[in-house]
Amino acid sequence: MGSASSGLHVRPRSAVRRRFDQLFREIAKFGAVGGAGLLVNLVTFNLVRSATGLQVVRASVIATIVAIVFNYIGFRYFTYRDRDRDRGGRTKEMGLFVLFSAVGLVIENGVLYVATYGFGWDSPLQSNIFKFLGIGIATLFRFWSYRTWVFRTVPDEAREVLESAEALLAEEPESRRSRARARAN
């Protein structure tokens, strides 16, 4: 006769596999926000450059600052929304974000500066190519610094306590009362 099982065997995922999956999702979310930030950065750069008489690097710095503000909102409320939720630490988080973003700004615009003033490559196409290259190099630094220092993960033990507290708060008040009565008896 046949067995009662459906033939599906679900193996628990290994810790390494879970970490890899988490990292993959994080990179995908970082890339989505970063891709949108890249568009904001390049569109702002080209608008500022064509609408004003600003020098290339100054227009780039303005565009980078606009993209940094856009990216903070995307990272805080999309990519890293599950990270440390301590409202009191938000000032520290924002300060670190600004610090590491400023370093990224120097990296990004340093590449453009060297291309423009060091080699004289300042046509609109060349400026966009070196702006894009600078963004790419700065993105590697930003990904590492944001995930390591700014949007830190909550330790597993604290995460479990946080999840159980959130589940408790999400329960209906009546079920909490009945559970409290059951404990008292």
PDB file of C-alpha atoms in Angstrom, residues 12-139:
ATOM      1  CA  PRO A  12      15.527  22.898   7.599  1.00  0.00           C
ATOM      2  CA  ARG A  13      17.810  25.378   5.919  1.00  0.00           C
ATOM      3  CA  SER A  14      21.310  25.550   7.244  1.00  0.00           C
ATOM      4  CA  ALA A  15      22.508  28.648   9.041  1.00  0.00           C
ATOM      5  CA  VAL A  16      24.892  29.387   6.189  1.00  0.00           C
ATOM      6  CA  ARG A  17      22.089  29.163   3.646  1.00  0.00           C
ATOM      7  CA  ARG A  18      19.881  31.487   5.746  1.00  0.00           C
ATOM      8  CA  ARG A  19      22.713  34.034   6.036  1.00  0.00           C
ATOM      9  CA  PHE A  20      23.338  33.823   2.284  1.00  0.00           C
ATOM     10  CA  ASP A  21      19.630  34.339   1.560  1.00  0.00           C
ATOM     11  CA  GLN A  22      19.527  37.336   3.932  1.00  0.00           C
ATOM     12  CA  LEU A  23      22.605  38.847   2.299  1.00  0.00           C
ATOM     13  CA  PHE A  24      21.134  38.301  -1.170  1.00  0.00           C
ATOM     14  CA  ARG A  25      17.878  40.048  -0.166  1.00  0.00           C
ATOM     15  CA  GLU A  26      19.850  42.877   1.427  1.00  0.00           C
ATOM     16  CA  ILE A  27      21.956  43.356  -1.720  1.00  0.00           C
ATOM     17  CA  ALA A  28      18.818  43.293  -3.889  1.00  0.00           C
ATOM     18  CA  LYS A  29      17.095  45.932  -1.731  1.00  0.00           C
ATOM     19  CA  PHE A  30      20.271  48.020  -1.528  1.00  0.00           C
ATOM     20  CA  GLY A  31      20.524  47.774  -5.319  1.00  0.00           C
ATOM     21  CA  ALA A  32      16.901  48.814  -5.822  1.00  0.00           C
ATOM     22  CA  VAL A  33      17.276  51.900  -3.633  1.00  0.00           C
ATOM     23  CA  GLY A  34      20.727  52.581  -5.050  1.00  0.00           C
ATOM     24  CA  GLY A  35      19.473  52.249  -8.628  1.00  0.00           C
ATOM     25  CA  ALA A  36      16.732  54.769  -7.965  1.00  0.00           C
ATOM     26  CA  GLY A  37      19.298  56.979  -6.199  1.00  0.00           C
ATOM     27  CA  LEU A  38      21.582  56.664  -9.229  1.00  0.00           C
ATOM     28  CA  LEU A  39      18.801  57.977 -11.452  1.00  0.00           C
ATOM     29  CA  VAL A  40      18.097  60.835  -9.031  1.00  0.00           C
ATOM     30  CA  ASN A  41      21.822  61.636  -8.941  1.00  0.00           C
ATOM     31  CA  LEU A  42      22.386  61.589 -12.714  1.00  0.00           C
ATOM     32  CA  VAL A  43      19.165  63.422 -13.599  1.00  0.00           C
ATOM     33  CA  THR A  44      19.848  66.110 -10.977  1.00  0.00           C
ATOM     34  CA  PHE A  45      23.470  66.389 -12.150  1.00  0.00           C
ATOM     35  CA  ASN A  46      22.485  66.907 -15.779  1.00  0.00           C
ATOM     36  CA  LEU A  47      19.644  69.315 -14.903  1.00  0.00           C
ATOM     37  CA  VAL A  48      21.854  71.434 -12.651  1.00  0.00           C
ATOM     38  CA  ARG A  49      24.684  71.360 -15.178  1.00  0.00           C
ATOM     39  CA  SER A  50      22.490  72.404 -18.111  1.00  0.00           C
ATOM     40  CA  ALA A  51      20.215  74.862 -16.270  1.00  0.00           C
ATOM     41  CA  THR A  52      22.958  76.709 -14.405  1.00  0.00           C
ATOM     42  CA  GLY A  53      26.441  77.815 -15.223  1.00  0.00           C
ATOM     43  CA  LEU A  54      27.955  75.814 -12.372  1.00  0.00           C
ATOM     44  CA  GLN A  55      31.187  73.970 -12.860  1.00  0.00           C
ATOM     45  CA  VAL A  56      30.959  70.203 -13.366  1.00  0.00           C
ATOM     46  CA  VAL A  57      32.119  69.133  -9.915  1.00  0.00           C
ATOM     47  CA  ARG A  58      29.923  71.670  -8.116  1.00  0.00           C
ATOM     48  CA  ALA A  59      26.884  70.448 -10.053  1.00  0.00           C
ATOM     49  CA  SER A  60      27.899  66.907  -9.153  1.00  0.00           C
ATOM     50  CA  VAL A  61      28.183  67.708  -5.438  1.00  0.00           C
ATOM     51  CA  ILE A  62      24.664  69.190  -5.456  1.00  0.00           C
ATOM     52  CA  ALA A  63      23.325  66.110  -7.255  1.00  0.00           C
ATOM     53  CA  THR A  64      25.102  63.798  -4.812  1.00  0.00           C
ATOM     54  CA  ILE A  65      23.590  65.594  -1.806  1.00  0.00           C
ATOM     55  CA  VAL A  66      20.089  65.291  -3.300  1.00  0.00           C
ATOM     56  CA  ALA A  67      20.706  61.567  -3.901  1.00  0.00           C
ATOM     57  CA  ILE A  68      22.037  61.090  -0.351  1.00  0.00           C
ATOM     58  CA  VAL A  69      18.788  62.454   1.117  1.00  0.00           C
ATOM     59  CA  PHE A  70      16.740  60.254  -1.225  1.00  0.00           C
ATOM     60  CA  ASN A  71      18.846  57.199  -0.376  1.00  0.00           C
ATOM     61  CA  TYR A  72      18.611  57.691   3.395  1.00  0.00           C
ATOM     62  CA  ILE A  73      14.838  57.562   3.204  1.00  0.00           C
ATOM     63  CA  GLY A  74      14.974  54.468   0.986  1.00  0.00           C
ATOM     64  CA  PHE A  75      17.530  52.670   3.123  1.00  0.00           C
ATOM     65  CA  ARG A  76      15.884  53.483   6.471  1.00  0.00           C
ATOM     66  CA  TYR A  77      12.320  52.642   5.447  1.00  0.00           C
ATOM     67  CA  PHE A  78      12.886  49.896   2.850  1.00  0.00           C
ATOM     68  CA  THR A  79      16.297  48.216   2.773  1.00  0.00           C
ATOM     69  CA  TYR A  80      17.086  48.306   6.491  1.00  0.00           C
ATOM     70  CA  ARG A  81      13.646  48.747   8.014  1.00  0.00           C
ATOM     71  CA  ASP A  82      14.137  45.573  10.088  1.00  0.00           C
ATOM     72  CA  ARG A  83      17.388  46.818  11.600  1.00  0.00           C
ATOM     73  CA  ASP A  84      17.831  48.511  14.949  1.00  0.00           C
ATOM     74  CA  ARG A  85      14.578  50.367  15.557  1.00  0.00           C
ATOM     75  CA  ASP A  86      15.708  52.301  18.603  1.00  0.00           C
ATOM     76  CA  ARG A  87      14.280  55.778  18.059  1.00  0.00           C
ATOM     77  CA  GLY A  88      16.841  57.255  20.448  1.00  0.00           C
ATOM     78  CA  GLY A  89      19.627  55.939  18.245  1.00  0.00           C
ATOM     79  CA  ARG A  90      18.204  57.612  15.140  1.00  0.00           C
ATOM     80  CA  THR A  91      20.358  60.707  15.713  1.00  0.00           C
ATOM     81  CA  LYS A  92      23.487  58.574  15.910  1.00  0.00           C
ATOM     82  CA  GLU A  93      22.371  56.601  12.861  1.00  0.00           C
ATOM     83  CA  MET A  94      21.791  59.764  10.858  1.00  0.00           C
ATOM     84  CA  GLY A  95      25.124  61.226  11.975  1.00  0.00           C
ATOM     85  CA  LEU A  96      26.980  58.100  10.867  1.00  0.00           C
ATOM     86  CA  PHE A  97      25.014  58.047   7.607  1.00  0.00           C
ATOM     87  CA  VAL A  98      26.001  61.653   6.886  1.00  0.00           C
ATOM     88  CA  LEU A  99      29.643  60.925   7.789  1.00  0.00           C
ATOM     89  CA  PHE A 100      29.939  57.869   5.536  1.00  0.00           C
ATOM     90  CA  SER A 101      27.910  59.567   2.803  1.00  0.00           C
ATOM     91  CA  ALA A 102      30.351  62.492   2.909  1.00  0.00           C
ATOM     92  CA  VAL A 103      33.261  60.074   2.429  1.00  0.00           C
ATOM     93  CA  GLY A 104      31.329  58.526  -0.477  1.00  0.00           C
ATOM     94  CA  LEU A 105      30.719  62.014  -1.871  1.00  0.00           C
ATOM     95  CA  VAL A 106      34.485  62.690  -1.820  1.00  0.00           C
ATOM     96  CA  ILE A 107      35.210  59.354  -3.527  1.00  0.00           C
ATOM     97  CA  GLU A 108      32.502  59.865  -6.148  1.00  0.00           C
ATOM     98  CA  ASN A 109      33.368  63.449  -6.959  1.00  0.00           C
ATOM     99  CA  GLY A 110      37.108  62.867  -6.613  1.00  0.00           C
ATOM    100  CA  VAL A 111      36.956  60.575  -9.641  1.00  0.00           C
ATOM    101  CA  LEU A 112      35.055  63.236 -11.578  1.00  0.00           C
ATOM    102  CA  TYR A 113      37.456  65.952 -10.407  1.00  0.00           C
ATOM    103  CA  VAL A 114      40.543  64.019 -11.558  1.00  0.00           C
ATOM    104  CA  ALA A 115      38.941  63.265 -14.939  1.00  0.00           C
ATOM    105  CA  THR A 116      37.771  66.848 -15.446  1.00  0.00           C
ATOM    106  CA  TYR A 117      40.673  68.893 -14.100  1.00  0.00           C
ATOM    107  CA  GLY A 118      43.487  66.358 -14.227  1.00  0.00           C
ATOM    108  CA  PHE A 119      42.888  65.019 -17.729  1.00  0.00           C
ATOM    109  CA  GLY A 120      40.640  67.702 -19.235  1.00  0.00           C
ATOM    110  CA  TRP A 121      37.835  65.237 -19.968  1.00  0.00           C
ATOM    111  CA  ASP A 122      34.856  67.511 -19.502  1.00  0.00           C
ATOM    112  CA  SER A 123      32.415  66.954 -22.340  1.00  0.00           C
ATOM    113  CA  PRO A 124      28.900  66.057 -21.166  1.00  0.00           C
ATOM    114  CA  LEU A 125      29.420  62.413 -22.168  1.00  0.00           C
ATOM    115  CA  GLN A 126      32.802  62.171 -20.456  1.00  0.00           C
ATOM    116  CA  SER A 127      31.441  63.856 -17.328  1.00  0.00           C
ATOM    117  CA  ASN A 128      28.573  61.382 -17.140  1.00  0.00           C
ATOM    118  CA  ILE A 129      30.907  58.412 -17.668  1.00  0.00           C
ATOM    119  CA  PHE A 130      33.249  59.502 -14.865  1.00  0.00           C
ATOM    120  CA  LYS A 131      30.348  60.489 -12.627  1.00  0.00           C
ATOM    121  CA  PHE A 132      28.941  56.982 -13.112  1.00  0.00           C
ATOM    122  CA  LEU A 133      32.355  55.409 -12.448  1.00  0.00           C
ATOM    123  CA  GLY A 134      32.746  57.479  -9.269  1.00  0.00           C
ATOM    124  CA  ILE A 135      29.279  56.444  -8.098  1.00  0.00           C
ATOM    125  CA  GLY A 136      30.204  52.789  -8.671  1.00  0.00           C
ATOM    126  CA  ILE A 137      33.394  53.003  -6.619  1.00  0.00           C
ATOM    127  CA  ALA A 138      31.688  54.990  -3.851  1.00  0.00           C
ATOM    128  CA  THR A 139      28.798  52.482  -3.786  1.00  0.00           C
TER     129      THR A 139
END
